[in-house]
Coordinates of N, CA and C in Angstrom, one line a residue:
M1 N -4.7 49.5 4.2 CA -6.1 49.2 3.8 C -6.5 49.1 2.4
R2 N -6.1 50.3 1.7 CA -6.5 50.6 -0.1 C -5.9 49.1 -0.5
G3 N -4.6 48.8 -0.5 CA -4.2 47.2 -1.0 C -4.9 46.2 -0.5
M4 N -5.4 45.9 0.4 CA -6.6 45.3 0.8 C -7.8 44.9 0.4
N5 N -8.4 46.5 -0.2 CA -9.3 46.6 -0.8 C -9.4 45.9 -2.4
R6 N -8.3 46.6 -2.9 CA -7.7 45.9 -4.4 C -8.0 44.7 -4.2
L7 N -7.2 43.7 -3.5 CA -7.1 42.4 -3.4 C -8.0 41.7 -3.4
L8 N -9.7 42.2 -2.3 CA -10.9 41.7 -2.1 C -11.6 42.0 -3.5
L9 N -11.4 42.9 -4.2 CA -12.2 43.1 -5.5 C -11.6 42.3 -6.4
A10 N -10.4 42.2 -6.3 CA -9.6 41.0 -7.5 C -10.0 39.8 -7.3
V11 N -10.3 39.4 -6.0 CA -10.8 37.8 -5.8 C -12.2 37.7 -6.2
L12 N -13.1 39.1 -5.8 CA -14.5 39.0 -6.0 C -14.8 39.1 -7.8
C13 N -13.9 39.5 -8.2 CA -14.2 39.7 -9.7 C -13.6 38.6 -10.6
S14 N -12.9 37.4 -10.0 CA -12.6 36.4 -10.4 C -13.3 35.6 -10.5
L15 N -14.1 35.4 -9.4 CA -15.2 34.3 -9.2 C -15.8 33.9 -10.3
P16 N -16.5 35.2 -10.7 CA -17.8 34.6 -11.7 C -16.8 34.2 -13.3
L17 N -15.4 34.3 -13.2 CA -14.6 33.6 -14.2 C -14.5 32.4 -13.9
A18 N -14.2 32.1 -12.7 CA -13.6 30.8 -12.1 C -15.3 29.9 -12.5
L19 N -16.2 30.5 -12.0 CA -17.5 29.6 -12.0 C -17.9 29.4 -14.0
A20 N -17.5 30.6 -14.5 CA -18.2 30.4 -15.8 C -17.0 29.4 -16.6
A21 N -15.8 29.1 -16.1 CA -15.2 28.2 -16.4 C -15.8 26.8 -16.9
Q22 N -16.7 26.6 -15.6 CA -17.3 25.4 -15.6 C -18.9 25.5 -16.2
T23 N -19.1 26.3 -16.5 CA -20.4 26.5 -17.0 C -20.4 26.7 -18.4
Y24 N -21.1 26.0 -19.2 CA -21.2 26.0 -20.6 C -22.8 26.3 -21.2
R25 N -22.4 26.9 -22.1 CA -23.9 27.4 -22.9 C -24.1 27.2 -24.1
S26 N -25.2 26.1 -24.4 CA -25.6 25.6 -25.7 C -26.8 26.7 -26.3
D27 N -27.4 26.3 -27.4 CA -28.7 27.5 -27.7 C -29.6 27.4 -26.6
E28 N -29.5 26.2 -26.2 CA -30.9 26.7 -25.3 C -31.0 26.3 -24.2
H29 N -29.7 25.9 -23.4 CA -29.5 25.7 -21.8 C -28.3 26.0 -21.8
L30 N -28.1 26.4 -20.3 CA -26.7 26.5 -19.6 C -26.8 24.9 -19.0
F31 N -25.1 24.6 -18.7 CA -25.3 23.5 -18.0 C -23.6 23.2 -17.6
R32 N -23.5 22.6 -16.4 CA -22.3 22.5 -15.9 C -21.6 20.9 -16.0
I33 N -20.3 20.5 -16.4 CA -19.8 19.5 -16.4 C -19.0 19.1 -15.1
V34 N -19.6 18.4 -14.4 CA -19.0 17.6 -13.2 C -18.4 16.2 -13.3
K35 N -16.7 16.2 -12.9 CA -16.2 14.6 -13.3 C -16.5 14.0 -12.2
V36 N -17.2 12.7 -12.1 CA -17.7 12.2 -11.3 C -16.7 11.0 -11.0
V37 N -16.1 10.4 -11.9 CA -15.2 9.0 -11.8 C -13.9 9.4 -12.8
E38 N -12.8 8.9 -12.5 CA -11.7 8.5 -13.4 C -11.2 7.5 -13.5
G39 N -10.7 6.8 -15.2 CA -10.2 5.4 -15.4 C -11.0 4.9 -16.0
L40 N -12.3 5.4 -16.4 CA -12.8 4.9 -17.3 C -12.6 4.5 -18.9
E41 N -12.7 3.9 -19.5 CA -12.4 3.7 -21.0 C -13.7 3.7 -22.0
Q42 N -14.1 4.9 -22.9 CA -15.3 4.9 -23.5 C -16.3 4.4 -23.0
P43 N -16.8 5.1 -21.4 CA -17.8 5.0 -21.3 C -19.0 5.4 -21.9
W44 N -20.2 4.4 -21.7 CA -21.4 4.3 -22.9 C -22.8 4.7 -22.3
S45 N -22.7 4.1 -21.2 CA -24.3 4.1 -20.5 C -24.2 3.8 -18.7
L46 N -25.0 4.9 -18.3 CA -24.8 4.2 -16.9 C -26.0 4.0 -16.7
A47 N -26.4 3.1 -15.0 CA -27.5 2.7 -14.2 C -27.1 2.8 -13.0
F48 N -28.3 3.7 -12.4 CA -28.3 3.9 -10.7 C -28.5 2.5 -10.0
L49 N -27.7 1.9 -9.2 CA -28.4 0.8 -8.1 C -29.1 1.5 -7.3
P50 N -29.9 0.9 -6.7 CA -30.8 1.4 -5.4 C -29.7 1.7 -3.8
D51 N -28.8 1.0 -3.8 CA -27.8 1.9 -2.9 C -26.9 2.6 -3.4
G52 N -26.9 3.4 -4.3 CA -26.6 4.7 -5.1 C -24.9 4.4 -5.7
R53 N -24.6 2.8 -5.8 CA -23.6 2.5 -6.7 C -24.3 3.2 -8.2
M54 N -23.2 3.0 -9.2 CA -23.8 3.3 -10.8 C -22.7 1.6 -11.3
L55 N -23.4 1.3 -12.1 CA -23.3 0.5 -13.3 C -23.0 1.2 -14.6
V56 N -21.7 1.1 -15.2 CA -21.2 1.8 -16.0 C -20.7 0.9 -17.1
T57 N -20.8 0.9 -18.5 CA -20.4 0.1 -19.3 C -19.9 0.8 -20.0
E58 N -18.7 -0.3 -20.6 CA -17.7 0.6 -21.2 C -17.3 -0.2 -22.6
K59 N -17.3 1.0 -23.8 CA -17.3 0.3 -25.2 C -16.3 -1.2 -25.8
A60 N -15.8 -1.1 -24.8 CA -14.4 -2.3 -24.6 C -15.3 -3.8 -24.3
G61 N -16.2 -3.4 -23.7 CA -17.0 -4.7 -23.3 C -17.3 -5.1 -21.9
R62 N -16.2 -4.1 -20.9 CA -16.6 -4.2 -19.4 C -17.7 -3.4 -19.0
L63 N -18.5 -4.1 -18.3 CA -19.1 -3.6 -17.1 C -18.8 -3.1 -15.6
R64 N -18.7 -1.8 -15.1 CA -17.8 -1.3 -14.1 C -19.0 -0.8 -13.2
T65 N -18.6 -0.9 -12.2 CA -19.4 -0.2 -10.6 C -18.4 1.1 -10.5
V66 N -19.0 1.9 -9.9 CA -18.6 3.0 -9.0 C -19.4 3.3 -7.6
S67 N -18.8 3.9 -7.1 CA -19.4 4.0 -5.8 C -18.5 5.0 -4.7
Q68 N -19.1 6.0 -4.5 CA -18.8 7.0 -4.3 C -17.5 8.1 -4.3
G69 N -17.5 7.8 -5.9 CA -16.7 8.8 -6.7 C -15.6 7.6 -7.2
K70 N -15.5 6.3 -6.6 CA -14.3 6.0 -6.6 C -14.5 4.3 -7.9
L71 N -13.8 4.4 -8.8 CA -14.2 3.0 -9.7 C -13.5 2.0 -9.5
D72 N -14.2 0.9 -9.2 CA -13.8 -0.9 -8.7 C -12.7 -1.1 -9.7
P73 N -11.5 -1.1 -9.9 CA -10.9 -1.9 -10.7 C -11.0 -2.9 -11.1
K74 N -11.6 -3.6 -10.9 CA -12.6 -5.0 -11.1 C -13.8 -5.0 -11.9
P75 N -13.9 -5.5 -13.2 CA -15.0 -5.4 -13.8 C -15.9 -6.4 -13.3
V76 N -17.4 -6.2 -13.7 CA -18.4 -7.3 -13.4 C -18.1 -8.6 -13.8
E77 N -18.2 -9.3 -13.7 CA -17.8 -10.6 -14.2 C -19.1 -11.3 -14.7
G78 N -19.2 -11.9 -15.8 CA -20.4 -12.7 -16.1 C -20.9 -12.0 -17.5
V79 N -20.1 -11.0 -17.8 CA -20.9 -10.0 -19.2 C -21.0 -10.9 -20.3
P80 N -21.7 -10.7 -21.0 CA -21.8 -11.8 -22.3 C -20.5 -11.3 -23.3
Q81 N -19.9 -12.0 -24.3 CA -19.2 -11.9 -25.0 C -19.5 -10.6 -26.3
V82 N -18.8 -9.8 -25.9 CA -18.9 -8.5 -26.9 C -18.0 -8.4 -28.0
T83 N -18.6 -7.9 -29.0 CA -17.7 -8.0 -30.0 C -17.6 -6.1 -30.2
V84 N -16.4 -5.9 -30.4 CA -15.6 -4.1 -30.7 C -15.6 -4.1 -32.1
H85 N -16.2 -3.5 -32.9 CA -16.5 -2.9 -34.5 C -16.9 -2.0 -34.7
G86 N -16.1 -0.9 -34.9 CA -16.8 0.3 -35.3 C -17.5 1.1 -34.3
Q87 N -19.0 1.5 -34.3 CA -19.6 2.0 -33.1 C -19.5 1.0 -32.4
G88 N -19.6 -0.2 -32.6 CA -20.1 -1.4 -31.9 C -19.2 -1.6 -30.8
G89 N -20.2 -2.1 -29.8 CA -19.5 -2.5 -28.6 C -20.4 -3.1 -27.4
L90 N -20.0 -2.5 -26.3 CA -21.2 -2.9 -24.8 C -21.8 -1.4 -25.0
H91 N -23.0 -1.7 -25.2 CA -23.8 -0.1 -25.5 C -24.8 0.3 -23.8
D92 N -25.9 -0.1 -23.7 CA -26.6 0.5 -22.7 C -26.6 -0.4 -21.5
V93 N -27.0 -0.2 -20.5 CA -27.2 -1.1 -19.1 C -28.8 0.0 -18.8
A94 N -29.5 -1.2 -18.4 CA -30.8 -0.8 -17.8 C -31.1 -1.8 -16.5
L95 N -31.4 -1.2 -15.6 CA -32.2 -2.4 -14.4 C -33.6 -2.2 -15.0
H96 N -33.8 -3.8 -14.6 CA -35.8 -3.8 -14.5 C -36.3 -2.9 -13.6
P97 N -37.8 -3.1 -13.8 CA -38.3 -1.7 -13.0 C -38.6 -2.6 -11.5
D98 N -38.6 -3.4 -11.3 CA -38.6 -4.3 -10.0 C -37.1 -4.8 -9.9
F99 N -36.0 -3.9 -10.1 CA -34.6 -4.6 -9.7 C -34.3 -4.7 -7.8
S100 N -34.7 -4.2 -7.2 CA -34.8 -4.4 -5.8 C -35.6 -5.7 -5.4
K101 N -36.3 -6.0 -6.1 CA -36.6 -7.5 -6.0 C -36.2 -8.6 -6.8
N102 N -35.9 -8.5 -7.8 CA -35.3 -9.6 -8.9 C -33.6 -9.3 -9.1
S103 N -33.0 -8.3 -9.0 CA -31.7 -8.0 -9.4 C -31.4 -8.1 -11.1
L104 N -32.5 -8.2 -11.8 CA -32.2 -8.5 -13.2 C -31.6 -6.9 -13.7
V105 N -30.7 -7.0 -14.4 CA -29.9 -6.0 -15.6 C -30.3 -6.5 -16.6
Y106 N -30.0 -5.6 -17.5 CA -30.4 -5.6 -19.2 C -29.3 -4.9 -19.6
L107 N -28.8 -5.8 -20.7 CA -27.5 -5.0 -21.3 C -28.1 -5.3 -22.8
A108 N -27.5 -3.9 -23.8 CA -27.5 -4.1 -24.9 C -26.0 -3.9 -25.4
F109 N -25.7 -5.0 -26.3 CA -24.3 -5.1 -27.0 C -24.1 -5.6 -28.6
A110 N -23.2 -5.3 -29.1 CA -22.8 -5.9 -30.2 C -22.0 -7.0 -30.0
A111 N -22.6 -8.4 -31.1 CA -22.4 -9.1 -30.9 C -21.9 -10.0 -32.7
R112 N -21.1 -11.0 -32.9 CA -21.1 -11.3 -33.9 C -21.8 -12.7 -34.2
G113 N -22.4 -12.8 -34.9 CA -23.3 -14.1 -35.5 C -23.1 -14.4 -37.1
D114 N -24.0 -15.2 -37.3 CA -23.7 -16.1 -38.5 C -23.9 -14.9 -40.0
D115 N -24.4 -14.0 -39.5 CA -24.7 -12.9 -40.2 C -23.8 -11.7 -40.4
G116 N -22.8 -11.6 -39.7 CA -21.8 -10.6 -39.5 C -22.4 -10.2 -37.7
V117 N -22.0 -8.7 -37.6 CA -21.9 -8.3 -36.6 C -23.4 -7.6 -36.0
G118 N -24.1 -7.7 -35.5 CA -25.4 -7.0 -35.1 C -25.9 -6.9 -33.4
T119 N -26.9 -6.1 -33.1 CA -27.0 -5.9 -31.7 C -27.9 -6.9 -31.1
E120 N -27.4 -7.6 -29.9 CA -28.3 -8.2 -29.0 C -28.6 -7.4 -27.6
L121 N -29.6 -8.1 -27.0 CA -30.0 -7.9 -25.6 C -30.1 -9.0 -24.9
A122 N -29.3 -8.7 -23.8 CA -29.2 -10.1 -22.9 C -29.4 -9.6 -21.4
R123 N -30.0 -10.4 -20.6 CA -30.5 -9.9 -19.1 C -29.9 -11.2 -18.2
G124 N -29.2 -10.3 -17.2 CA -28.8 -11.9 -16.2 C -28.8 -11.2 -15.1
R125 N -28.7 -11.9 -13.8 CA -29.1 -11.3 -12.4 C -27.9 -10.9 -11.9
F126 N -28.1 -9.6 -11.1 CA -26.7 -8.9 -10.5 C -26.8 -9.3 -9.2
V127 N -25.6 -10.1 -8.8 CA -25.3 -10.9 -7.9 C -23.6 -10.5 -7.3
G128 N -23.8 -10.0 -6.3 CA -22.3 -9.8 -5.5 C -21.6 -8.6 -6.6
H129 N -20.7 -9.2 -7.4 CA -19.8 -8.2 -8.1 C -20.2 -9.3 -9.3
R130 N -21.1 -9.9 -9.9 CA -21.1 -10.9 -11.2 C -22.5 -11.0 -11.7
L131 N -22.7 -10.9 -13.1 CA -24.0 -11.5 -13.4 C -24.0 -12.9 -13.8
E132 N -25.1 -13.1 -13.3 CA -25.6 -14.6 -13.5 C -26.7 -15.2 -13.7
D133 N -26.9 -16.5 -14.7 CA -28.2 -16.4 -15.5 C -28.4 -15.7 -16.5
V134 N -27.0 -15.3 -17.0 CA -27.3 -14.9 -18.5 C -27.8 -15.6 -19.6
Q135 N -29.1 -14.7 -20.2 CA -29.5 -15.0 -21.3 C -29.6 -13.9 -22.4
V136 N -29.3 -14.2 -23.9 CA -29.4 -13.6 -24.6 C -31.2 -13.4 -25.1
L137 N -31.9 -12.6 -25.1 CA -33.2 -12.1 -25.5 C -33.6 -12.2 -27.0
F138 N -32.6 -11.3 -27.8 CA -32.6 -11.3 -28.9 C -31.1 -10.9 -29.3

């Protein structure tokens, strides 16, 4: 019985260490990092779709979907041409406030123009697994 008590005590004492390994402290906050999905390359931004899926941008110019912790191996089609240069690539993704009615998605990204590489903003309609009617707004 004494050996069992020591084992129980050892397990109970190690629980805070296991929890602490997942918890980090900044100067002002405690936070915990949880891996949501694997397989993304340099993810930059995400937006939650009404059905619970996520749209995630990758710097290299891919827009990806994640559903129930699984990355769709096929990137979303119809993303504008992205220039990867230094810090530049496919940056932010945001849903229109009335996304559930109009399916509009906004993307900020680096693109090559006459004056070199700059940031552009485009909008497209998310239909199925692609962006349609994509327009560069500026």
